[in-house]
Coordinates of C-alpha atoms in Angstrom, one line a residue:
M1 CA 0.0 0.0 0.0
T2 CA 1.2 3.5 -0.7
E3 CA 1.7 5.9 2.1
G4 CA -1.4 7.7 3.2
T5 CA -3.8 5.2 1.6
P6 CA -6.5 4.5 4.2
I7 CA -7.3 1.0 5.3
N8 CA -10.9 0.0 4.8
T9 CA -11.4 -1.3 8.3
P10 CA -15.2 -1.6 8.2
T11 CA -15.0 -3.8 5.1
C12 CA -12.3 -6.0 6.6
S13 CA -14.3 -6.3 9.9
H14 CA -17.5 -7.1 8.0
T15 CA -15.7 -9.8 6.0
L16 CA -14.2 -11.3 9.1
A17 CA -17.5 -11.3 11.0
T18 CA -19.2 -12.9 8.0
T19 CA -16.5 -15.7 7.9
I20 CA -16.7 -16.4 11.6
G21 CA -20.5 -16.4 11.6
R22 CA -20.7 -18.7 8.6
S23 CA -18.2 -21.1 10.1
T24 CA -20.0 -21.1 13.4
L25 CA -23.4 -21.7 11.8
F26 CA -22.2 -24.7 9.8
G27 CA -20.2 -26.0 12.8
I28 CA -23.5 -26.1 14.8
V29 CA -25.3 -27.8 11.8
A30 CA -22.6 -30.4 11.5
S31 CA -22.8 -31.2 15.3
L32 CA -26.6 -31.5 15.2
V33 CA -26.5 -33.7 12.2
Q34 CA -24.0 -36.0 13.9
M35 CA -26.2 -36.2 17.0
V36 CA -29.4 -36.9 15.0
T37 CA -27.7 -39.6 12.9
R38 CA -26.4 -41.3 16.0
F39 CA -29.9 -41.3 17.6
V40 CA -31.2 -42.9 14.4
T41 CA -28.5 -45.4 13.7
V42 CA -27.7 -46.7 17.2
P43 CA -31.0 -48.4 17.8
I44 CA -30.8 -49.9 14.3
V45 CA -27.3 -51.3 14.9
I46 CA -28.5 -52.8 18.2
G47 CA -31.5 -54.3 16.5
Y48 CA -29.4 -56.0 13.8
L49 CA -26.2 -56.8 15.7
G50 CA -27.5 -57.0 19.2
L51 CA -25.9 -55.4 22.3
D52 CA -22.7 -57.5 21.9
G53 CA -22.3 -56.4 18.3
Y54 CA -22.9 -52.7 19.2
G55 CA -20.5 -52.9 22.1
I56 CA -17.8 -54.3 19.8
W57 CA -18.5 -51.6 17.2
S58 CA -18.1 -49.0 19.9
I59 CA -14.7 -50.4 20.9
I60 CA -13.6 -50.5 17.3
M61 CA -14.6 -46.8 16.9
T62 CA -12.6 -45.9 20.0
I63 CA -9.6 -47.8 18.5
A64 CA -10.1 -45.9 15.2
T65 CA -10.1 -42.6 17.1
C66 CA -6.7 -43.5 18.7
M67 CA -5.4 -44.4 15.2
R68 CA -6.2 -40.9 14.0
F69 CA -2.9 -39.3 14.9
G70 CA -3.2 -36.5 12.3
S71 CA -6.4 -35.2 13.8
A72 CA -5.1 -35.4 17.4
G73 CA -3.4 -32.1 17.4
I74 CA -0.8 -31.6 14.6
K75 CA -3.6 -30.5 12.3
S76 CA -4.1 -27.4 14.5
A77 CA -0.4 -26.5 14.0
F78 CA -0.7 -27.0 10.3
Q79 CA -3.7 -24.7 10.3
K80 CA -1.7 -22.0 12.1
Y81 CA 1.1 -22.2 9.5
V82 CA -1.3 -21.8 6.7
A83 CA -3.1 -18.8 8.3
E84 CA 0.3 -17.1 8.9
A85 CA 1.3 -17.7 5.3
T86 CA -1.9 -16.1 4.0
G87 CA -1.0 -13.0 6.1
S88 CA 2.8 -12.8 5.4
G89 CA 2.9 -14.2 1.9
D90 CA 5.7 -16.6 2.8
F91 CA 4.2 -19.7 1.2
V92 CA 7.6 -21.4 0.8
K93 CA 8.1 -21.8 4.5
A94 CA 4.5 -23.0 4.9
N95 CA 5.1 -25.6 2.2
Q96 CA 8.3 -26.8 3.9
L97 CA 6.6 -27.1 7.2
L98 CA 3.5 -28.9 5.9
S99 CA 5.4 -31.2 3.6
T100 CA 7.9 -32.1 6.2
G101 CA 5.2 -32.6 8.8
S102 CA 3.1 -34.7 6.5
A103 CA 6.2 -36.9 5.7
A104 CA 6.8 -37.4 9.4
M105 CA 3.1 -38.3 10.0
L106 CA 3.4 -40.9 7.1
V107 CA 6.4 -42.5 8.7
L108 CA 4.8 -42.6 12.2
S109 CA 1.5 -43.9 10.8
I110 CA 3.2 -46.7 9.0
I111 CA 5.2 -47.7 12.0
G112 CA 2.2 -47.5 14.4
L113 CA -0.7 -48.7 12.2
I114 CA 0.6 -51.3 9.8
P115 CA 1.3 -53.7 12.7
L116 CA -2.2 -53.2 13.9
A117 CA -3.6 -54.2 10.5
V118 CA -1.3 -57.3 10.3
F119 CA -2.0 -58.5 13.9
S120 CA -5.7 -57.3 14.0
D121 CA -6.8 -60.9 14.9
S122 CA -4.6 -60.9 18.0
L123 CA -5.9 -57.5 19.0
A124 CA -9.5 -58.6 18.6
R125 CA -8.9 -61.5 20.8
L126 CA -7.1 -59.3 23.3
I127 CA -10.0 -57.0 23.7
G128 CA -12.3 -60.0 24.3
V129 CA -14.3 -60.2 21.0
P130 CA -16.5 -63.3 21.0
D131 CA -15.6 -66.0 18.4
H132 CA -18.7 -65.4 16.3
F133 CA -17.6 -61.7 15.8
L134 CA -13.9 -62.4 15.7
N135 CA -13.3 -62.5 11.9
S136 CA -15.5 -59.4 11.1
A137 CA -14.0 -57.4 14.0
A138 CA -10.4 -58.3 13.0
G139 CA -11.3 -57.3 9.4
A140 CA -12.8 -54.0 10.5
I141 CA -9.7 -53.1 12.5
S142 CA -7.4 -53.9 9.6
V143 CA -9.5 -51.8 7.2
L144 CA -9.5 -48.8 9.5
A145 CA -5.8 -49.1 10.4
L146 CA -4.9 -49.0 6.7
I147 CA -7.3 -46.1 5.9
M148 CA -6.1 -44.1 8.9
V149 CA -2.6 -44.1 7.4
L150 CA -4.1 -42.1 4.5
S151 CA -6.3 -40.1 6.9
N152 CA -3.3 -39.0 9.1
V153 CA -1.4 -37.7 6.0
G154 CA -4.4 -36.3 4.3
A155 CA -5.4 -34.2 7.4
V156 CA -3.0 -31.6 6.0
Y157 CA -5.5 -30.7 3.3
E158 CA -8.2 -30.2 5.8
A159 CA -5.8 -27.9 7.7
I160 CA -5.1 -25.9 4.5
V161 CA -8.8 -25.3 4.0
M162 CA -9.3 -24.3 7.6
G163 CA -6.2 -22.2 7.7
G164 CA -7.5 -20.4 4.5
H165 CA -10.4 -19.2 6.6
R166 CA -13.0 -21.6 5.1
I167 CA -13.8 -23.7 8.1
D168 CA -17.4 -23.6 6.8
L169 CA -16.4 -25.8 3.8
T170 CA -15.0 -28.6 6.1
R171 CA -18.2 -28.5 8.1
K172 CA -20.3 -28.8 5.0
F173 CA -18.3 -31.8 3.9
I174 CA -18.6 -33.4 7.4
T175 CA -22.4 -32.9 7.3
L176 CA -22.7 -34.4 3.8
F177 CA -20.6 -37.5 4.6
T178 CA -22.2 -38.0 8.0
I179 CA -25.6 -38.3 6.3
L180 CA -24.3 -40.5 3.5
E181 CA -22.5 -42.8 6.0
A182 CA -25.6 -43.2 8.2
I183 CA -27.7 -44.1 5.2
A184 CA -25.2 -46.6 3.9
V185 CA -24.8 -48.2 7.3
V186 CA -28.6 -48.7 7.6
V187 CA -28.8 -50.2 4.1
C188 CA -25.8 -52.4 4.8
L189 CA -27.4 -53.8 8.0
Y190 CA -30.7 -54.3 6.2
L191 CA -28.9 -56.4 3.6
G192 CA -27.4 -58.6 6.2
Y193 CA -23.9 -57.3 6.4
G194 CA -22.0 -56.6 9.6
L195 CA -19.0 -55.0 11.2
L196 CA -16.6 -55.4 8.3
A197 CA -19.0 -53.8 5.9
M198 CA -19.6 -50.9 8.3
S199 CA -15.9 -50.3 8.6
V200 CA -15.6 -50.3 4.8
I201 CA -18.4 -47.6 4.6
M202 CA -16.5 -45.6 7.2
A203 CA -13.3 -45.9 5.2
L204 CA -15.0 -44.8 2.0
S205 CA -16.5 -41.8 3.8
E206 CA -13.1 -40.8 5.1
V207 CA -11.6 -41.0 1.6
G208 CA -14.4 -39.0 0.2
Y209 CA -14.0 -36.3 2.8
L210 CA -10.3 -36.1 2.3
L211 CA -10.7 -35.9 -1.5
C212 CA -13.1 -33.0 -1.1
C213 CA -10.7 -31.2 1.2
Y214 CA -7.9 -31.8 -1.3
I215 CA -9.9 -30.3 -4.2
A216 CA -11.0 -27.4 -2.0
S217 CA -7.4 -26.7 -0.9
Q218 CA -6.1 -26.6 -4.4
R219 CA -8.8 -24.1 -5.5
L220 CA -8.6 -22.0 -2.4
L221 CA -4.9 -21.8 -1.8
P222 CA -3.0 -23.2 -4.9
A223 CA 0.2 -21.6 -3.5
I224 CA 0.2 -24.2 -0.7
Q225 CA 1.7 -27.4 -2.1
I226 CA 2.6 -30.6 -0.4
S227 CA 5.6 -32.1 -2.3
I228 CA 8.7 -34.0 -1.7
T229 CA 10.7 -31.1 -3.1
Y230 CA 9.8 -29.1 0.0
L231 CA 11.1 -31.5 2.6
S232 CA 13.6 -29.8 4.8
R233 CA 15.5 -30.9 7.9
K234 CA 15.6 -27.3 9.1
M235 CA 11.9 -27.5 9.8
L236 CA 12.1 -30.5 12.1
R237 CA 13.0 -28.5 15.1
E238 CA 10.0 -26.2 14.6
L239 CA 7.7 -29.1 14.0
F240 CA 9.0 -31.0 17.0
T241 CA 8.8 -28.1 19.5
Y242 CA 5.5 -26.5 18.3
A243 CA 3.5 -29.0 16.3
G244 CA 4.8 -31.8 18.6
S245 CA 3.3 -30.0 21.7
Y246 CA -0.1 -29.8 19.9
Q247 CA 0.1 -33.5 19.0
L248 CA 1.0 -34.5 22.6
V249 CA -1.9 -32.6 24.1
G250 CA -4.3 -33.9 21.4
I251 CA -3.2 -37.5 22.1
L252 CA -3.7 -37.1 25.8
E253 CA -7.2 -35.7 25.2
V254 CA -8.1 -38.7 23.0
L255 CA -6.8 -41.1 25.6
Y256 CA -8.6 -39.3 28.4
A257 CA -11.9 -39.4 26.5
A258 CA -11.5 -43.1 25.6
I259 CA -10.8 -44.1 29.2
L260 CA -13.6 -41.9 30.5

């Protein structure tokens, strides 16, 4: 800006207020939709799978939540880096941070989740799954472990959209896929399928959500790119000290909620 050019503060404030209000509105809608779909689907799941089947499905969902490293906290740090880049214009640094952080999440996810997929049968036995649910529960754990590797890495695209001040878009995507997932689960149970099919539906929903976030991120902030060319060892210290603290707190919150 040239010296003496006035800043249009009312316009900026109006835009900010509109963005916050829109994000809040769609956030409330997404939460309500999740609540309503659970009220509808839980009795149906119990009706088709029984209390034992529903209890096992709840345990599997808790395990899946723990598998979601990328959503546990580091996504918040990624969102901060993107927001700072939109203000400063330093997209190179943001690309380096996000690319290096995503690569680190890929390595951690492979190390932590691939063994779960391989030894899912042993894990199912360990948590006390009855024999008649053992194969489907083990298959469900394997499917979710594999898909969460993709989810943990793909969480960076959700962070890009949110850091680009379009949280409302992610909430719209969540609302859409929550409804589609609930419908698909009901149809699946009606056709006689069980836990494994439900986990496949959840995996497909996760892939669809990440794909929408990827497309939105490319259109919203094409300057933010996740590429191997942006990997940098210099960013590891920043990621470890700042993003690592977010991740640690997030994991502790997940574990606390699971235990509670």
